[in-house]
Amino acid sequence: MKHVKIIITLMIVVIVATIGVSQVEQYFRPLIKAEAIKAANKAKFKVLPGLETTDDLSPEEGLDFGDTRIQEVIKVEGKGYIYTAKFQGFDSQIEYLLGIDMNNKVTGYITLYQGDTPGYGAQIGDPENWEQFAGKPLEDLQNGDIDGLSGATITTAGWVSSLKKVSEFHETQFGDGSGGPIETPEEKLLRQKKEILPEGVTLTDYTPTQDITGTGITSIEVANDGTNDVAVLYTAEFVGYNEDDIIEYIISFDLDSGNVIGYKTLYANDTAGLGNEIINSDNWIQFEGKDYQELLDQSIDKIAGATVTTNAWSSSLQKVTQFHRQEFEGEVILTKEERIELAKEALFPTGVTFTDITESKKSDFIVTKIFEVKNDSDEVIGTLYLSTTIGASYSEPTYIQFLMGVDTENNLTGLMMVDDSETEGRADTFYEESYDDSIEGSSIESDLEIDAVAGSTITKNALQEAVGHLIFYHLNYFVERVDPLAVDTVELEAAYPTATTFESVYLDYDYNEVIGNIYAAKDASDAVIGYVYYAKADGNNDEIEIWFTWGVALDGTTQQLNIVSDSETWDGAAGQYGTYDGSFGTNFTTTTWLDLFEGVTFTSLQSDPVDTVSGVTNSTGGMRTTIDLIITYHFEQSVGGAN
Amino acid sequence: MEYIAIAFGAIFVNNVILNQFYGICPFLGVSTKKSSALSMGMAVTFVMTSSTMIAHLLYTRVLIPNNLEYLSTIIFILVIASFVQFVEMVIKKFSSAIYNALGVYLPLITTNCAVLGVAIDTTRNSQKIFQTTTPTFWQITFYAVGISIGYALVIFLFSAIREEMDAYPIKRNWQGIPIALITAFIMAMIFSGFGGVV
Amino acid sequence: MAKKEITFGKIFHDGFFKQNPVFVQFLGMCPTLAVTGSVETALGMGAGVIFVLVFSNLIVSLIRNWVPSEVRIPVYIVIIAALVTILETVMQYYVLDLYLALGTFLSLIVVNCLILGRAEAFASQNNPVKSAADGLAMGLGFTGGIVLLGFFRELFGKGSITIWGDLGIQIIPEAFQISIFAQASGAFLVFGILVAYINKIKFRRLDQSEVA
């Protein structure tokens, strides 16, 4: 009996204790497990809020991640996706988690591992840089539209590219998240287009009547609301800072007001920090309802730090707007080239022809183009300069482009502004023809002062200085230049026997009436070894021209002096004057006097000139004059680097 | 080799008394004489090795399959208590010599935390000893043997020191437990040197 | 009742001083040495012991007249083991870090002689309220003892006292820390010195009372 009681007591105690323990256990165990799952997947719970401990967190299997470097994808039914991916940072492999919900919105981001250098990428571990992701549309990641890490270009680039790959992978793999059909690129494009068009319109391709070459426009579509055409949508492209890739955008114009409805950048692969921010929709908001005139004036908000891309962008938008105004609003908006053409004709009587002779004239830093103006009977009636000079703004370089006409009597036919990048309003008044009223028709040899314009003093001064410089150029350097005269290779070889080929280089240097041509003498390996001058000297009388070729090596040592053609008769000269003793021979072409110019140097010829020959001073003196001129020219023009 | 490493580590490096602080009460209480320390050491060695093996089998074959791991503390202490009781009965019946030597120490073993501690360490908390949650039976056996030998070794050495110490005058307030603790401190310092071996 | 009625005042005085489980009775020394590397783990262990001790005393006292004396020890052990298991489960959920830091020693409360000792020596002979009070007193005494030990070890070993992670005070500069105190072997040393010091006070009092 006693034993029974002992056993029963023990059994009861054990059973009660076990029941008590198991009750507590049953209550707490699920909670403990949940906590453990939470702790082990702490980061995952953070990037995908709404995740519960009962959710299956096993990675999806059988996915081909390609080159995305995605480590695993967890699909949580009805809640979203968690991606683990890696990329190369500045000096470490960075691993992160990205949560995406069923509506293609990012729910969170966490950097799991980074070993980057502080300042060069380690900021990626800073949760401050993760906050931007929650609620971001997946599209932003595809567009690379994320706030980079300041000062960490390389890591940012890797980051942006990795997120782009992950988001693209997600879109192709899981589409709209709910398992429904994936939005095709065409559908996406159409959706993007509709977002910047009025509701309920249909788009029809439009065939332009005008040439779209050079505008960057790739397609034009007209939006019809059922009864009327209400808007036009342009797809256009241009090249930004990254010269290897284009930036593509769409812009729509309201046909009623003429203003912009909306803008979207479709594609950009520009350099981060130097233009790729064009993909950020923050930069597009400015275009909503923007006045078309502002686009024509290239007046848009800049992308900070991306001057090159901003300029290309505003220029592209200007072209598209110009095209739109002409095509759909019947406006005539002239391009710069067209403005220049019109201005040219305004400066001279009608019916003249302009021939570009810039090539044959001395180059000058403000002379962009020089035109020879001829009337219908082919007589030269004047010269037209297209000048580009530095403008007035101090903050950044600007330019002013204008035309200046001068007639054959050296009178000013007028000034015309054609282009500028001056501060808004500063150069505008100069487009009106009034600014040279008081000096138009005046001789350029007198002091010319263009009309002052209130509020544009500095621009006016810049113009005034440019005009002064052009006048000086016209008076001093504008010399009719004939085409370089060709000469037989035989004559060149005679002047420079050691050279094998010759190439005319005269156009690289200033024109001189006496010099017919200058050739670079090259050896068999195509290296320049010297130069050959083809020049003329006055002979015994004004009717006579002595043409000769004369070689000079790079170091200034003269080669052969070879008479090409002459109507000179040394004999005659001797006979005529009777004082010549015949010591240098009797035929000028072969006279040994010419040998004195061979195998010496330009410098020695300058300091110790060859004497003229008494009895034939006209012919030898003419030669001497030309030879001295060649030497001076050679040094002044620094032919082949001579000095 | 692996088993030798486990046993060596259990005896010296992770010495159950000096490093893990299991079974301090009997360590201080029973170690005044070499003979009693030796007996205690032997009793512990036997009970600890056997009960660890039993606990391991129970844990892996019964508790885990039935999701009753949470009952392990209760089960283990019951197993140890029953086993000690059973051993006592067996010894008493078959060998009065052994019973006389060990008998009085056996009941003490029930509350020797080293026995329960090792049982729990080799089952629920095996991760920190074997770096795996599923150690093999032989790993556990070698570990248990090593731990028991370590226990017996230390308690015997300690009793030898304490016996010698009795011959010397010690200040009143340092007598007994305080000086024993200081001695244990010195021994623990010595044993900590084994940390570099494995 | 022939026995002198025990008062609550005496219960607490015994628990804290006269029969302090750590420094006087040397009960439950395994955790005393093992978990006193820091004040935080000592506090955690102390709280665990208080919980188990109060409830085991209470339960043991409630069933004291019903359990045959032959099986009282196994019954107590089962009760204690159940309480410890509950404690473990609860701690695992609410204070996981502490649970992991205490490790096996939490389970070893089962074989803490203090608990079985109080069940046997006090709860089995007193009413539930007093038994619970005794459990609380002894538990607090134990906690006080190990926290004191933990305080010295952490102070000298790490130079600072850190409680719950954020309450940290750096007291001793790094250069003057004695890391041996925080290590396993240091437990013996600090405990030994403290016991010797307490003995010194105890003997002085004893001497004084004899003189008086």
mmCIF file of N, CA and C in Angstrom, chain A residues 2 5-7 9-10 12-14 17-18 20-21 24-25 27-29 31-32 35 39, chain C residues 63 66-71 74-75 78-79 81-83 85-86 89-90 92-94 96:
data_model
loop_
_atom_site.group_PDB
_atom_site.id
_atom_site.type_symbol
_atom_site.label_atom_id
_atom_site.label_comp_id
_atom_site.label_asym_id
_atom_site.label_seq_id
_atom_site.Cartn_x
_atom_site.Cartn_y
_atom_site.Cartn_z
ATOM 1 N N LYS A 2 1.857 1.184 0.850
ATOM 2 C CA LYS A 2 2.787 2.314 0.945
ATOM 3 C C LYS A 2 3.468 2.532 -0.397
ATOM 4 N N LYS A 5 1.261 4.143 -2.904
ATOM 5 C CA LYS A 5 1.114 5.585 -2.674
ATOM 6 C C LYS A 5 2.342 6.342 -3.203
ATOM 7 N N ILE A 6 3.504 5.751 -2.931
ATOM 8 C CA ILE A 6 4.735 6.396 -3.391
ATOM 9 C C ILE A 6 4.729 6.512 -4.912
ATOM 10 N N ILE A 7 4.394 5.400 -5.540
ATOM 11 C CA ILE A 7 4.413 5.388 -7.005
ATOM 12 C C ILE A 7 3.381 6.352 -7.564
ATOM 13 N N THR A 9 2.056 8.953 -6.085
ATOM 14 C CA THR A 9 2.495 10.329 -5.826
ATOM 15 C C THR A 9 3.511 10.783 -6.868
ATOM 16 N N LEU A 10 4.512 9.955 -7.050
ATOM 17 C CA LEU A 10 5.563 10.308 -8.011
ATOM 18 C C LEU A 10 4.976 10.510 -9.404
ATOM 19 N N ILE A 12 1.889 11.216 -10.247
ATOM 20 C CA ILE A 12 1.063 12.441 -10.318
ATOM 21 C C ILE A 12 1.956 13.670 -10.446
ATOM 22 N N VAL A 13 2.993 13.710 -9.607
ATOM 23 C CA VAL A 13 3.891 14.872 -9.653
ATOM 24 C C VAL A 13 4.523 15.000 -11.033
ATOM 25 N N VAL A 14 5.018 13.876 -11.552
ATOM 26 C CA VAL A 14 5.668 13.923 -12.869
ATOM 27 C C VAL A 14 4.669 14.356 -13.937
ATOM 28 N N ALA A 17 3.784 18.015 -13.464
ATOM 29 C CA ALA A 17 4.932 18.845 -13.879
ATOM 30 C C ALA A 17 5.061 18.865 -15.392
ATOM 31 N N THR A 18 4.909 17.698 -16.012
ATOM 32 C CA THR A 18 5.038 17.620 -17.459
ATOM 33 C C THR A 18 3.960 18.434 -18.152
ATOM 34 N N GLY A 20 2.339 20.965 -16.868
ATOM 35 C CA GLY A 20 2.646 22.388 -16.658
ATOM 36 C C GLY A 20 3.712 22.876 -17.611
ATOM 37 N N VAL A 21 4.783 22.115 -17.698
ATOM 38 C CA VAL A 21 5.887 22.510 -18.578
ATOM 39 C C VAL A 21 5.417 22.574 -20.029
ATOM 40 N N VAL A 24 3.314 25.710 -20.798
ATOM 41 C CA VAL A 24 4.174 26.885 -20.982
ATOM 42 C C VAL A 24 4.891 26.787 -22.320
ATOM 43 N N GLU A 25 5.392 25.582 -22.583
ATOM 44 C CA GLU A 25 6.138 25.338 -23.808
ATOM 45 C C GLU A 25 5.286 25.628 -25.041
ATOM 46 N N TYR A 27 2.784 27.487 -25.307
ATOM 47 C CA TYR A 27 2.491 28.909 -25.481
ATOM 48 C C TYR A 27 3.705 29.660 -26.025
ATOM 49 N N PHE A 28 4.878 29.348 -25.460
ATOM 50 C CA PHE A 28 6.054 30.154 -25.807
ATOM 51 C C PHE A 28 6.814 29.675 -27.050
ATOM 52 N N ARG A 29 6.779 28.326 -27.295
ATOM 53 C CA ARG A 29 7.638 27.822 -28.377
ATOM 54 C C ARG A 29 7.402 28.519 -29.724
ATOM 55 N N LEU A 31 6.318 31.428 -30.258
ATOM 56 C CA LEU A 31 6.821 32.801 -30.137
ATOM 57 C C LEU A 31 8.336 32.825 -30.249
ATOM 58 N N ILE A 32 8.986 31.857 -29.574
ATOM 59 C CA ILE A 32 10.449 31.801 -29.608
ATOM 60 C C ILE A 32 10.932 31.522 -31.021
ATOM 61 N N GLU A 35 10.615 34.571 -33.072
ATOM 62 C CA GLU A 35 11.693 35.511 -32.773
ATOM 63 C C GLU A 35 12.991 35.077 -33.426
ATOM 64 N N ALA A 39 15.130 37.044 -36.014
ATOM 65 C CA ALA A 39 16.520 37.421 -35.756
ATOM 66 C C ALA A 39 17.409 36.968 -36.896
ATOM 67 N N ILE C 63 2.342 21.171 -0.678
ATOM 68 C CA ILE C 63 2.109 19.731 -0.728
ATOM 69 C C ILE C 63 2.868 18.985 0.364
ATOM 70 N N TRP C 66 1.369 16.046 2.159
ATOM 71 C CA TRP C 66 0.719 15.080 1.277
ATOM 72 C C TRP C 66 1.718 14.106 0.652
ATOM 73 N N VAL C 67 2.974 14.545 0.552
ATOM 74 C CA VAL C 67 3.995 13.717 -0.087
ATOM 75 C C VAL C 67 4.625 12.777 0.935
ATOM 76 N N PRO C 68 4.664 11.490 0.619
ATOM 77 C CA PRO C 68 5.333 10.545 1.535
ATOM 78 C C PRO C 68 6.804 10.923 1.648
ATOM 79 N N SER C 69 7.349 10.841 2.830
ATOM 80 C CA SER C 69 8.721 11.319 3.042
ATOM 81 C C SER C 69 9.750 10.521 2.251
ATOM 82 N N GLU C 70 9.426 9.264 1.914
ATOM 83 C CA GLU C 70 10.382 8.451 1.165
ATOM 84 C C GLU C 70 10.683 9.032 -0.214
ATOM 85 N N VAL C 71 9.687 9.620 -0.839
ATOM 86 C CA VAL C 71 9.906 10.116 -2.189
ATOM 87 C C VAL C 71 9.986 11.645 -2.253
ATOM 88 N N PRO C 74 12.881 13.029 -4.705
ATOM 89 C CA PRO C 74 12.551 12.971 -6.135
ATOM 90 C C PRO C 74 11.418 13.918 -6.508
ATOM 91 N N VAL C 75 10.420 14.013 -5.674
ATOM 92 C CA VAL C 75 9.307 14.929 -5.978
ATOM 93 C C VAL C 75 9.818 16.370 -6.053
ATOM 94 N N VAL C 78 11.704 16.919 -9.252
ATOM 95 C CA VAL C 78 10.826 17.044 -10.422
ATOM 96 C C VAL C 78 10.186 18.429 -10.454
ATOM 97 N N ILE C 79 9.719 18.887 -9.303
ATOM 98 C CA ILE C 79 9.095 20.216 -9.238
ATOM 99 C C ILE C 79 10.100 21.295 -9.657
ATOM 100 N N ALA C 81 12.801 20.885 -11.418
ATOM 101 C CA ALA C 81 13.142 20.739 -12.832
ATOM 102 C C ALA C 81 12.061 21.347 -13.720
ATOM 103 N N ALA C 82 10.791 21.136 -13.344
ATOM 104 C CA ALA C 82 9.710 21.714 -14.138
ATOM 105 C C ALA C 82 9.780 23.239 -14.105
ATOM 106 N N LEU C 83 9.996 23.775 -12.897
ATOM 107 C CA LEU C 83 10.089 25.234 -12.771
ATOM 108 C C LEU C 83 11.245 25.790 -13.582
ATOM 109 N N THR C 85 12.582 24.462 -16.232
ATOM 110 C CA THR C 85 12.249 24.376 -17.651
ATOM 111 C C THR C 85 11.355 25.542 -18.062
ATOM 112 N N ILE C 86 10.382 25.833 -17.211
ATOM 113 C CA ILE C 86 9.504 26.983 -17.495
ATOM 114 C C ILE C 86 10.327 28.268 -17.541
ATOM 115 N N THR C 89 12.242 28.526 -20.759
ATOM 116 C CA THR C 89 11.383 28.875 -21.887
ATOM 117 C C THR C 89 11.045 30.363 -21.873
ATOM 118 N N VAL C 90 10.663 30.828 -20.696
ATOM 119 C CA VAL C 90 10.267 32.235 -20.588
ATOM 120 C C VAL C 90 11.449 33.154 -20.892
ATOM 121 N N GLN C 92 14.049 32.485 -22.660
ATOM 122 C CA GLN C 92 14.430 32.379 -24.057
ATOM 123 C C GLN C 92 13.604 33.342 -24.907
ATOM 124 N N TYR C 93 12.383 33.543 -24.506
ATOM 125 C CA TYR C 93 11.541 34.449 -25.273
ATOM 126 C C TYR C 93 11.787 35.913 -24.923
ATOM 127 N N TYR C 94 11.869 36.202 -23.633
ATOM 128 C CA TYR C 94 11.945 37.619 -23.255
ATOM 129 C C TYR C 94 13.362 38.176 -23.230
ATOM 130 N N LEU C 96 16.611 36.821 -24.599
ATOM 131 C CA LEU C 96 17.376 35.810 -25.324
ATOM 132 C C LEU C 96 18.881 35.932 -25.078
#
